[in-house]
Tab-separated table of C-alpha atoms (C1' of nucleotides) in Angstrom:
chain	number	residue	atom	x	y	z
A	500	UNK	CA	167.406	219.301	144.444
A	501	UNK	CA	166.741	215.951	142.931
A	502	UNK	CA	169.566	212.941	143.612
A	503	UNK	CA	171.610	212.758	140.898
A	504	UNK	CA	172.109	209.700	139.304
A	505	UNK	CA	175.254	208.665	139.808
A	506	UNK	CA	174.387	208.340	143.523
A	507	UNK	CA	171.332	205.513	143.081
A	508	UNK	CA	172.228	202.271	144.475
A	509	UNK	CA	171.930	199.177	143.700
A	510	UNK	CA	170.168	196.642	146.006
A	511	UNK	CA	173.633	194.925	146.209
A	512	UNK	CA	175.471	197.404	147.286
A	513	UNK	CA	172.388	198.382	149.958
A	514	UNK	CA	172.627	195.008	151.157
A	515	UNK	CA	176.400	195.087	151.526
A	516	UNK	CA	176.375	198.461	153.250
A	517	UNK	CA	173.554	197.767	155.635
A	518	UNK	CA	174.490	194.548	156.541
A	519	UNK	CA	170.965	193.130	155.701
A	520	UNK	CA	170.231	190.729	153.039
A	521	UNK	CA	168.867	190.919	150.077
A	522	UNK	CA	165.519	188.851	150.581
A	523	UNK	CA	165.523	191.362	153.784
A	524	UNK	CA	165.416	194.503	151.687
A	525	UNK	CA	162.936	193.024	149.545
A	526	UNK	CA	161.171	191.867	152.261
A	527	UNK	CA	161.175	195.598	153.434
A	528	UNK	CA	159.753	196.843	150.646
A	529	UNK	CA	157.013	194.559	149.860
A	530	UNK	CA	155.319	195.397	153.083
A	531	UNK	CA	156.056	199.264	153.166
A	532	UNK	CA	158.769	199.646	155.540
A	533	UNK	CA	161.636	200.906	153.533
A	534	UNK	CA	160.748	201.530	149.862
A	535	UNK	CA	163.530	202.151	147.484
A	536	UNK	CA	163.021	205.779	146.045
A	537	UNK	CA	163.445	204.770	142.399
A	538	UNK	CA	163.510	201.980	140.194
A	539	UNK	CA	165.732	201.791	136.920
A	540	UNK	CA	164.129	201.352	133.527
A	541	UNK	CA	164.397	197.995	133.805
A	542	UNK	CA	162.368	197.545	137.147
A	543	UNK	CA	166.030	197.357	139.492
A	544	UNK	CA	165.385	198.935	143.107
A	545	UNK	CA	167.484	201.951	143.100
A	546	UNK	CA	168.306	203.286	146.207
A	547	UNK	CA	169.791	206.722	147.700
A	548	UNK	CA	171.476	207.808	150.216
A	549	UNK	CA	169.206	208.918	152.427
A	550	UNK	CA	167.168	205.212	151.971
A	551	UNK	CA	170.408	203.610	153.302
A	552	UNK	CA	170.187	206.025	156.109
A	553	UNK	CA	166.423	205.262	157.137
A	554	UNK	CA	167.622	201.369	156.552
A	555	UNK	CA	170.654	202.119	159.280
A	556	UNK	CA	168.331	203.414	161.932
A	557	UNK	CA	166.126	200.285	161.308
A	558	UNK	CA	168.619	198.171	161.878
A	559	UNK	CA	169.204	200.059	165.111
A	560	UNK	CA	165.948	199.460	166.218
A	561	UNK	CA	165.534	195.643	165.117
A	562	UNK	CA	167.667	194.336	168.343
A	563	UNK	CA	165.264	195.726	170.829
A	564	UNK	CA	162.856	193.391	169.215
A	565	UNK	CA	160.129	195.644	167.529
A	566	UNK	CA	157.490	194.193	164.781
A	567	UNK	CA	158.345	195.996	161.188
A	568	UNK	CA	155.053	197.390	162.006
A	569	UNK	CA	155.930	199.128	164.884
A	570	UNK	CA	159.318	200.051	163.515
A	571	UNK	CA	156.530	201.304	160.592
A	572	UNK	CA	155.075	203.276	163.065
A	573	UNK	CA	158.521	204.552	164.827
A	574	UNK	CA	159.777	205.466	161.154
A	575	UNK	CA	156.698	207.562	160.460
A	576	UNK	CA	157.601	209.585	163.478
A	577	UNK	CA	160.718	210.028	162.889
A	578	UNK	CA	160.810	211.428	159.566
A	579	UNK	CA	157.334	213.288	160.100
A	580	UNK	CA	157.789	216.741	158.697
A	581	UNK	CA	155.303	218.161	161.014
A	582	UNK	CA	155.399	218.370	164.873
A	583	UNK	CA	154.772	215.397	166.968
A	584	UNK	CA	153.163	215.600	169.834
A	585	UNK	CA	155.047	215.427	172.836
A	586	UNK	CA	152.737	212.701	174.467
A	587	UNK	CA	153.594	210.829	171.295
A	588	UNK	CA	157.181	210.839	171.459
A	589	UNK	CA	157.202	210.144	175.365
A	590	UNK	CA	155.090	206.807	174.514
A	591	UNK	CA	157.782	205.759	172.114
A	592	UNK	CA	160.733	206.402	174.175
A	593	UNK	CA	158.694	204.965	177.242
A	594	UNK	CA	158.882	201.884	174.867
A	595	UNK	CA	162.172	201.850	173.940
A	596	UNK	CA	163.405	202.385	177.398
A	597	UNK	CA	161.534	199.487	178.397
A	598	UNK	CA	162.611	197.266	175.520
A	599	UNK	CA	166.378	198.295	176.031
A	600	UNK	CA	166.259	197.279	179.703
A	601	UNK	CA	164.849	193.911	178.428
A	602	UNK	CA	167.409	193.369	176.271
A	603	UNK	CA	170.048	194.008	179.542
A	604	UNK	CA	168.212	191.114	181.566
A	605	UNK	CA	168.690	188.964	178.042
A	606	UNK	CA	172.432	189.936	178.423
A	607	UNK	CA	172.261	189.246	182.002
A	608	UNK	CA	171.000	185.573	181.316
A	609	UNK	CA	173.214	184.952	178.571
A	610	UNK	CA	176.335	185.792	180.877
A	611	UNK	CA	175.215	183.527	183.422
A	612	UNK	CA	175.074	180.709	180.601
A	613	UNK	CA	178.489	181.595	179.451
A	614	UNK	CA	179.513	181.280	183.396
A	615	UNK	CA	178.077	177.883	183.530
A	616	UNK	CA	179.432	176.575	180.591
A	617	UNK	CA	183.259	177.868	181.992
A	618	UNK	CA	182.662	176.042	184.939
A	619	UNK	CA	181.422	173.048	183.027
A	620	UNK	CA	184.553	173.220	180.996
A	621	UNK	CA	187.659	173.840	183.471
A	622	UNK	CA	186.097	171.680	186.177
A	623	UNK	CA	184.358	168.259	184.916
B	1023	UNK	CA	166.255	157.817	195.015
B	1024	UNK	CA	163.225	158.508	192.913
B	1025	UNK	CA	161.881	161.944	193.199
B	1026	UNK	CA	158.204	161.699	195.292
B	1027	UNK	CA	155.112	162.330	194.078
B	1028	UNK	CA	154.756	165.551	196.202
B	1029	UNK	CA	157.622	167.157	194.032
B	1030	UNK	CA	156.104	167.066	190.437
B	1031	UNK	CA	154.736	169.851	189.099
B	1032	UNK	CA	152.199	170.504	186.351
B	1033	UNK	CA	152.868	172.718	183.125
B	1034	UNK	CA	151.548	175.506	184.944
B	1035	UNK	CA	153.727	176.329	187.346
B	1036	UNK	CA	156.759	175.474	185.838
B	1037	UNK	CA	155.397	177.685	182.756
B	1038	UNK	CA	155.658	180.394	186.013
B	1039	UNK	CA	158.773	179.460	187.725
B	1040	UNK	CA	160.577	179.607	184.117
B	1041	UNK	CA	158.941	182.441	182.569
B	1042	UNK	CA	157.718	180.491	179.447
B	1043	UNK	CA	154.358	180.181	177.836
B	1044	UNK	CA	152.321	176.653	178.036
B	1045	UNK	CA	152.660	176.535	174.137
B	1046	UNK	CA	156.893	176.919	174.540
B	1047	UNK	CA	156.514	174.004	176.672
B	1048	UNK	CA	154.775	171.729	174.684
B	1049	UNK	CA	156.463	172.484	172.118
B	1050	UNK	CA	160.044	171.933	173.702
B	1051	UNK	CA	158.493	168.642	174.502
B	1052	UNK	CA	157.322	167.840	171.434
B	1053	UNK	CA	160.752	168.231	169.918
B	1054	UNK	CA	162.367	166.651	172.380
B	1055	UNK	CA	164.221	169.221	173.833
B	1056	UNK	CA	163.255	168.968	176.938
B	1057	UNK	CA	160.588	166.263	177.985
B	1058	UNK	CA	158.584	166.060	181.340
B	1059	UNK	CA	159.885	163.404	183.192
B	1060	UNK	CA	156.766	161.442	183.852
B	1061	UNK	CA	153.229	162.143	183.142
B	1062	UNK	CA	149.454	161.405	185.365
B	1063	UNK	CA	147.314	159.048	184.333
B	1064	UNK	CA	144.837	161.703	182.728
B	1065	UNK	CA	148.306	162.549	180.383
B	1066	UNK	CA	148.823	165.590	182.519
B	1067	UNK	CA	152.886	166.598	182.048
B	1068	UNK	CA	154.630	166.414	185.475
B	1069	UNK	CA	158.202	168.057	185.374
B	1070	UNK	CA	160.877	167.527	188.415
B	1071	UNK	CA	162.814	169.897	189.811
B	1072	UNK	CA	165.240	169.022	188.229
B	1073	UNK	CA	163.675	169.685	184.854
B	1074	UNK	CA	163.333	173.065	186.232
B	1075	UNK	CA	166.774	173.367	186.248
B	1076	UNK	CA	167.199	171.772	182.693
B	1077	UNK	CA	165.036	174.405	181.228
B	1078	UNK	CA	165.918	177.418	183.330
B	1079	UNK	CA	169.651	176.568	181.474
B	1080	UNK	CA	167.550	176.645	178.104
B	1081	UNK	CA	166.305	180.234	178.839
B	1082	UNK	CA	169.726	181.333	179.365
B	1083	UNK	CA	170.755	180.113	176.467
B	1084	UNK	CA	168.244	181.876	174.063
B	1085	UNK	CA	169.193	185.222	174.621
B	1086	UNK	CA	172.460	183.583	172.207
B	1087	UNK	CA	170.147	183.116	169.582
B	1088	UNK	CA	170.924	179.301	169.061
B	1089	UNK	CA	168.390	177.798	167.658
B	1090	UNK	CA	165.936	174.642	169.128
B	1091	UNK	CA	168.221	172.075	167.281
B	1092	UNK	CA	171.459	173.777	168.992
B	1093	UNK	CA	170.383	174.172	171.919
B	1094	UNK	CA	169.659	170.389	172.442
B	1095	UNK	CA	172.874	169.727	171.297
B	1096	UNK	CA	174.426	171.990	173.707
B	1097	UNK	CA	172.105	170.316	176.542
B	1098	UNK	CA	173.505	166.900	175.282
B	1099	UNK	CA	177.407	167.796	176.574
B	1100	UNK	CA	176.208	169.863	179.794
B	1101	UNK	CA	173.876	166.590	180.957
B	1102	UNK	CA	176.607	163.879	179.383
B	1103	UNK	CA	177.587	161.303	182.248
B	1104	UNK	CA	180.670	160.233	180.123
B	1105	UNK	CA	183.384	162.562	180.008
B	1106	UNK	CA	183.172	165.007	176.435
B	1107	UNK	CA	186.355	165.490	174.546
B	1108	UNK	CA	188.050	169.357	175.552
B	1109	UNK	CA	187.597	169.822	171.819
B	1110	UNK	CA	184.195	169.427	171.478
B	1111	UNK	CA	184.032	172.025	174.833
B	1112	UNK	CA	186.394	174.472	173.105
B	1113	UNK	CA	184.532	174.665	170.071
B	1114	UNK	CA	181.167	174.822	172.326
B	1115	UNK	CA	182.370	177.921	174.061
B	1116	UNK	CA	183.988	179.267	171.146
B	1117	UNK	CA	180.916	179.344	169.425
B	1118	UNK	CA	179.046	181.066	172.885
B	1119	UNK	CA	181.313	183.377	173.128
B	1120	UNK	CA	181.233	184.566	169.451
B	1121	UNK	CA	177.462	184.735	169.966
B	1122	UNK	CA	178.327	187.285	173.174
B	1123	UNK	CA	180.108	189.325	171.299
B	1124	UNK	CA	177.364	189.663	168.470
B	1125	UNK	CA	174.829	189.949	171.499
B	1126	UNK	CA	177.031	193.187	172.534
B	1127	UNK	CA	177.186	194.306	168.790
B	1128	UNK	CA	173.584	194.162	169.321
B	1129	UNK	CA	173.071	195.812	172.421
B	1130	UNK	CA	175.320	199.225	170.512
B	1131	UNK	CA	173.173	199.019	167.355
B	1132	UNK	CA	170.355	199.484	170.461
B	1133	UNK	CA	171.823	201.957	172.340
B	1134	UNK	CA	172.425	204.319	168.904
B	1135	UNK	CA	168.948	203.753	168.086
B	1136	UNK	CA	167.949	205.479	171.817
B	1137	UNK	CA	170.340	208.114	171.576
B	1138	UNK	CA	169.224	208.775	168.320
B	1139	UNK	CA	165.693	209.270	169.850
B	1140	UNK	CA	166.418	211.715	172.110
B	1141	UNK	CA	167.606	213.830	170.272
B	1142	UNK	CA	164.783	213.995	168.136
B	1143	UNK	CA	163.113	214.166	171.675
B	1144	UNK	CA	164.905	216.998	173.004
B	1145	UNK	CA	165.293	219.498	170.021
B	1146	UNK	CA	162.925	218.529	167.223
C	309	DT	C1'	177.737	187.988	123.352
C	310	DT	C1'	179.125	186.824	127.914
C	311	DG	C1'	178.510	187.276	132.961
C	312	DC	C1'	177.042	189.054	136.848
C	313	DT	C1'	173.175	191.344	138.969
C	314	DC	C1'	168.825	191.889	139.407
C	315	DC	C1'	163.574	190.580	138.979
C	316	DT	C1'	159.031	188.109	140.530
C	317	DC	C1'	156.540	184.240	142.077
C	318	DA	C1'	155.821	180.854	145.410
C	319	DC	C1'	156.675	177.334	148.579
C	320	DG	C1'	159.517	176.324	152.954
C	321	DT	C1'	161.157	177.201	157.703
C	322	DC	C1'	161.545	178.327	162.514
C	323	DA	C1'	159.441	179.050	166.911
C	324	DC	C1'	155.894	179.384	168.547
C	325	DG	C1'	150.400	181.822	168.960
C	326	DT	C1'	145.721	180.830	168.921
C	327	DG	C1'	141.454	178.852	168.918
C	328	DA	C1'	138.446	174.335	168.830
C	329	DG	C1'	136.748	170.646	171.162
C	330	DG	C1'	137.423	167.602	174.855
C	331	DT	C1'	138.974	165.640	179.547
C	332	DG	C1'	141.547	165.458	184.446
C	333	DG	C1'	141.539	166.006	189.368
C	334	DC	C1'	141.204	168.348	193.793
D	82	DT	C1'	128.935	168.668	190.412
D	83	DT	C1'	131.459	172.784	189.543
D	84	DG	C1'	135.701	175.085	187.946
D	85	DC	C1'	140.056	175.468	186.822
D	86	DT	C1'	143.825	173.100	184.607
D	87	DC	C1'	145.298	170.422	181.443
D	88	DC	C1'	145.154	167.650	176.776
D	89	DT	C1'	145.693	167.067	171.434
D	90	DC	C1'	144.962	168.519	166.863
D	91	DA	C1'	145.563	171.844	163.440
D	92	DC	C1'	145.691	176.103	161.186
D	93	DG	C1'	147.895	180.917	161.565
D	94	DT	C1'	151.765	184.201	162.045
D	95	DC	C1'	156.093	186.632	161.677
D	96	DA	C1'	160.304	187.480	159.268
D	97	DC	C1'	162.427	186.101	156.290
D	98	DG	C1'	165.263	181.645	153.375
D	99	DT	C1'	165.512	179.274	149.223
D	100	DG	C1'	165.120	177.727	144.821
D	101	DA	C1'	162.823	178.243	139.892
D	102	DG	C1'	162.679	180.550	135.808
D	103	DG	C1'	163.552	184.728	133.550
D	104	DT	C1'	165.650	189.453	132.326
D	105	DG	C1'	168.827	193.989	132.822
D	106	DG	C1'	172.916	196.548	131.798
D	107	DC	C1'	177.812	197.655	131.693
DNA sequence: TTGCTCCTCACGTCACGTGAGGTGGC
DNA sequence: TTGCTCCTCACGTCACGTGAGGTGGC
């Protein structure tokens, strides 16, 4: 069942929706990451529903600090129609376990800025 | 009292001790943000301890997302002699702790992405 | 027809990475 | 003297930002 029309949208309202701007989505297309699924008549990047999706669960993925390549390669996986090898899948979650604990120690560090600067401020 | 000879350490080991590559470094250097307080006579930088310090404050700070510019200017009120107007420290940690809160925004968008994962994991 | 939205170059930016070729210092 | 460490260019990279000049579509 193809998407009707009515549903295609706009980069605008993609970029509104997803939070991401619009050189971003562009960006995102010109190297193959997230490719609209149509284009009006008139050469407009028309996107569906299920592009904003895919663009949602990159921009899930972008704070633990992946390349668009890799996020490529995540992607792929992710929407693969055919089985993925369990090996395959335990490498990316090994990753992503890995990258989401380095992001903690990030928060870690940041807190004990924010503790500094407090005592900087009510004690000078 | 003039910090002796015996204390000064070379690029190396403060690249260790901080967790930041040679090129971050020289580059902070270069831009002023934080400069070596003395050099050899080869040209060799020598930081203090107390440069340490400076820059282990800097690397608490990125995990904000400030940028280079920013983060000097930040480094300017934390290392001021003269007192700083409770304005200028009020908008300061405003602005930190507007940057925690879109580090924790962050750190969801992350944690969606993993659950998301495993359950492609679990029951493809 | 008027706007607002979109398009493609194409150069700029930020924070470094990465050699190339050379020297310092225990 | 040998290594290992450091130095300064200087170009490269990644992920976009930012106009410039032009067109689409309700």
């Amino acid at each position: 069942m193809a998407t009707p029309e009515s549903q295609l949208m706009q980069i605008g309202e993609i970029a509104e929706r997803s939070g991401l701007s619009l050189r971003t989505l562009r960006h995102y297309d010109e190297i193959g990451l997230l490719t609209p699924s149509a284009r009006s008549d008139g050469g407009f990047r028309l996107y569906t529903e299920d592009d904003l999706e895919r663009l949602l669960v990159i921009r899930r993925m972008k704070p633990l600090g992946y390349s668009l390549d890799d996020m490529q390669a995540v992607m792929q996986l992710l929407l693969s129609d055919r089985p993925v090898a369990a090996a395959q899948w335990d490498a990316v979650a090994a990753e992503a376990a890995q990258r989401r604990r380095d992001l903690a120690t990030k928060v870690e560090m940041a807190d004990e800025f924010l503790k500094l600067l407090l005592e900087r401020t009510n004690q000078p």
